[in-house]
CSV table of C-alpha atoms in Angstrom, one decimal:
chain,number,residue,atom,x,y,z
A,1,MET,CA,0.1,-0.2,-0.1
A,2,LYS,CA,2.6,2.2,0.6
A,3,ALA,CA,4.3,1.5,-2.2
A,4,ILE,CA,1.1,2.6,-4.2
A,5,LYS,CA,1.1,5.8,-2.0
A,6,ILE,CA,4.5,6.8,-2.7
A,7,LEU,CA,3.9,5.9,-6.9
A,8,LEU,CA,0.4,8.3,-6.8
A,9,ILE,CA,2.6,11.0,-5.0
A,10,LEU,CA,5.4,10.8,-8.0
A,11,PHE,CA,3.1,10.5,-10.7
A,12,SER,CA,0.9,13.4,-9.6
A,13,VAL,CA,3.9,15.9,-9.1
A,14,ILE,CA,5.5,14.6,-12.9
A,15,LEU,CA,1.6,15.2,-14.3
A,16,ILE,CA,1.5,18.6,-12.6
A,17,VAL,CA,5.0,19.8,-13.7
A,18,SER,CA,3.7,18.8,-17.2
A,19,CYS,CA,0.4,20.1,-16.7
A,20,ASN,CA,1.7,23.8,-15.7
A,21,ARG,CA,4.7,23.7,-18.0
A,22,ASP,CA,2.9,25.5,-21.2
A,23,ASN,CA,1.0,28.2,-18.8
A,24,ASN,CA,3.5,29.1,-16.3
A,25,GLU,CA,6.7,28.8,-17.6
A,26,GLU,CA,9.5,31.3,-17.6
A,27,SER,CA,12.8,31.1,-20.5
A,28,VAL,CA,16.2,30.5,-19.2
A,29,GLN,CA,17.6,33.2,-21.5
A,30,ASN,CA,20.0,35.4,-18.9
A,31,PRO,CA,22.7,32.8,-17.7
A,32,ASP,CA,22.8,33.9,-14.1
A,33,VAL,CA,19.2,32.8,-14.0
A,34,LEU,CA,19.9,30.4,-11.3
A,35,THR,CA,22.0,33.1,-9.3
A,36,GLY,CA,20.4,32.6,-6.1
A,37,THR,CA,19.7,31.3,-2.5
A,38,TYR,CA,16.4,28.0,-2.9
A,39,THR,CA,16.0,25.2,-0.4
A,40,LEU,CA,15.3,22.5,-1.5
A,41,ARG,CA,11.7,21.0,-0.9
A,42,HIS,CA,11.4,17.8,-2.5
A,43,PHE,CA,13.6,15.4,-4.4
A,44,SER,CA,12.6,12.5,-6.8
A,45,PRO,CA,15.0,9.6,-7.6
A,46,GLY,CA,12.5,7.9,-9.8
A,47,PHE,CA,12.2,4.5,-9.0
A,48,GLY,CA,12.1,5.0,-5.0
A,49,PRO,CA,10.7,7.1,-2.3
A,50,GLN,CA,10.5,10.6,-3.0
A,51,GLU,CA,11.9,13.2,-0.3
A,52,THR,CA,10.5,15.8,1.4
A,53,TYR,CA,12.1,18.5,3.2
A,54,ASN,CA,11.6,21.4,5.6
A,55,PRO,CA,12.3,24.9,4.8
A,56,ASN,CA,16.2,25.4,5.0
A,57,ASP,CA,16.8,21.6,5.6
A,58,ILE,CA,19.0,21.8,2.6
A,59,ILE,CA,19.7,25.1,1.3
A,60,TRP,CA,21.3,25.5,-2.4
A,61,GLN,CA,23.0,28.8,-3.3
A,62,PHE,CA,23.9,29.3,-7.0
A,63,LEU,CA,27.0,31.5,-6.6
A,64,PRO,CA,28.3,33.8,-10.1
A,65,GLY,CA,30.9,31.7,-11.7
A,66,LYS,CA,29.0,28.7,-12.0
A,67,SER,CA,29.8,27.8,-8.6
A,68,LEU,CA,27.0,25.8,-6.3
A,69,LYS,CA,27.1,25.7,-2.5
A,70,VAL,CA,25.2,23.1,-1.1
A,71,ILE,CA,24.4,23.6,2.6
A,72,VAL,CA,22.9,20.6,4.7
A,73,ASN,CA,21.1,21.6,8.3
A,74,THR,CA,19.3,18.4,8.9
A,75,THR,CA,20.6,14.6,9.6
A,76,THR,CA,17.2,13.2,8.3
A,77,ILE,CA,18.5,12.2,4.7
A,78,PRO,CA,18.1,8.4,4.1
A,79,THR,CA,21.5,6.9,4.1
A,80,ASN,CA,20.5,5.3,0.2
A,81,SER,CA,19.5,8.5,-1.2
A,82,GLN,CA,20.1,9.7,-4.9
A,83,MET,CA,20.0,13.3,-4.1
A,84,PRO,CA,23.0,14.8,-5.7
A,85,TYR,CA,24.5,16.4,-2.6
A,86,THR,CA,23.8,14.7,0.9
A,87,THR,CA,26.2,16.5,2.7
A,88,SER,CA,27.9,20.3,2.8
A,89,THR,CA,29.9,21.1,0.1
A,90,THR,CA,31.0,23.4,-2.9
A,91,ALA,CA,30.8,22.3,-6.3
A,92,THR,CA,30.3,23.3,-10.1
A,93,TYR,CA,27.4,23.3,-12.5
A,94,THR,CA,27.4,24.1,-16.2
A,95,LEU,CA,24.9,25.9,-17.6
A,96,THR,CA,23.7,25.7,-21.4
A,97,GLU,CA,21.5,28.1,-23.5
A,98,ASN,CA,18.7,25.6,-24.4
A,99,ASN,CA,17.6,25.5,-20.5
A,100,LYS,CA,19.5,22.8,-19.4
A,101,VAL,CA,22.0,22.6,-16.3
A,102,THR,CA,24.4,20.1,-15.3
A,103,ILE,CA,25.1,18.9,-11.8
A,104,LYS,CA,27.3,16.2,-10.9
A,105,GLU,CA,27.2,14.9,-14.4
A,106,VAL,CA,23.1,14.8,-14.7
A,107,VAL,CA,21.8,17.0,-17.2
A,108,TYR,CA,18.8,18.4,-16.0
A,109,ASP,CA,16.2,20.7,-17.4
A,110,ILE,CA,15.5,24.4,-16.0
A,111,SER,CA,11.7,25.5,-15.5
A,112,PHE,CA,10.3,28.1,-13.1
A,113,ILE,CA,7.2,27.0,-12.6
A,114,ASP,CA,4.7,29.3,-9.9
A,115,GLY,CA,7.6,30.4,-8.5
A,116,LYS,CA,9.6,27.0,-8.1
A,117,LEU,CA,13.0,26.0,-9.9
A,118,ILE,CA,12.4,23.0,-10.6
A,119,LEU,CA,15.3,20.8,-12.1
A,120,ASN,CA,14.3,17.6,-14.6
A,121,ALA,CA,16.5,14.9,-15.4
A,122,ASP,CA,13.9,13.3,-17.8
A,123,ALA,CA,11.3,12.2,-14.8
A,124,SER,CA,8.7,11.4,-17.1
A,125,ALA,CA,11.2,8.3,-17.8
A,126,ASP,CA,12.3,7.5,-14.4
A,127,GLY,CA,14.9,10.2,-14.1
A,128,LYS,CA,15.3,12.7,-11.1
A,129,LEU,CA,13.3,15.4,-10.2
A,130,ILE,CA,14.3,18.6,-7.5
A,131,SER,CA,12.0,21.3,-6.7
A,132,LEU,CA,13.6,24.3,-5.3
A,133,THR,CA,12.0,27.8,-3.6
A,134,LYS,CA,14.1,30.5,-3.6
A,135,ILE,CA,14.5,32.3,-0.5
A,136,GLU,CA,15.9,35.8,0.7
A,137,ILE,CA,19.0,35.7,3.4
């Protein structure tokens, strides 16, 4: 029953992202479009349980110069999590002109939907989906 519930939640997230993309997506034209601070709210690894976090549990700071600073303020990340970063670190990312970003060798489509940054690595085909909310510090 729990597996069915998880699959339903995953399907719902994918459906919402797919349905909203045409209406609410902002185009990524500015090379600094990701620059800012975000709180990671949801991570879906494809097959596997969706991970949901409280605001400020996991902070992603996209800094100028293609640097990504990850601050982990929680101990609730599963040990088998497939999330790109499960500990605090500084890494790099690559931004392309066609609304894509490469983080830890995974290519994600970038979209801004209803004020959220959605990073989608082909979630409809069991890829990863990361949902972040921009915050001001």
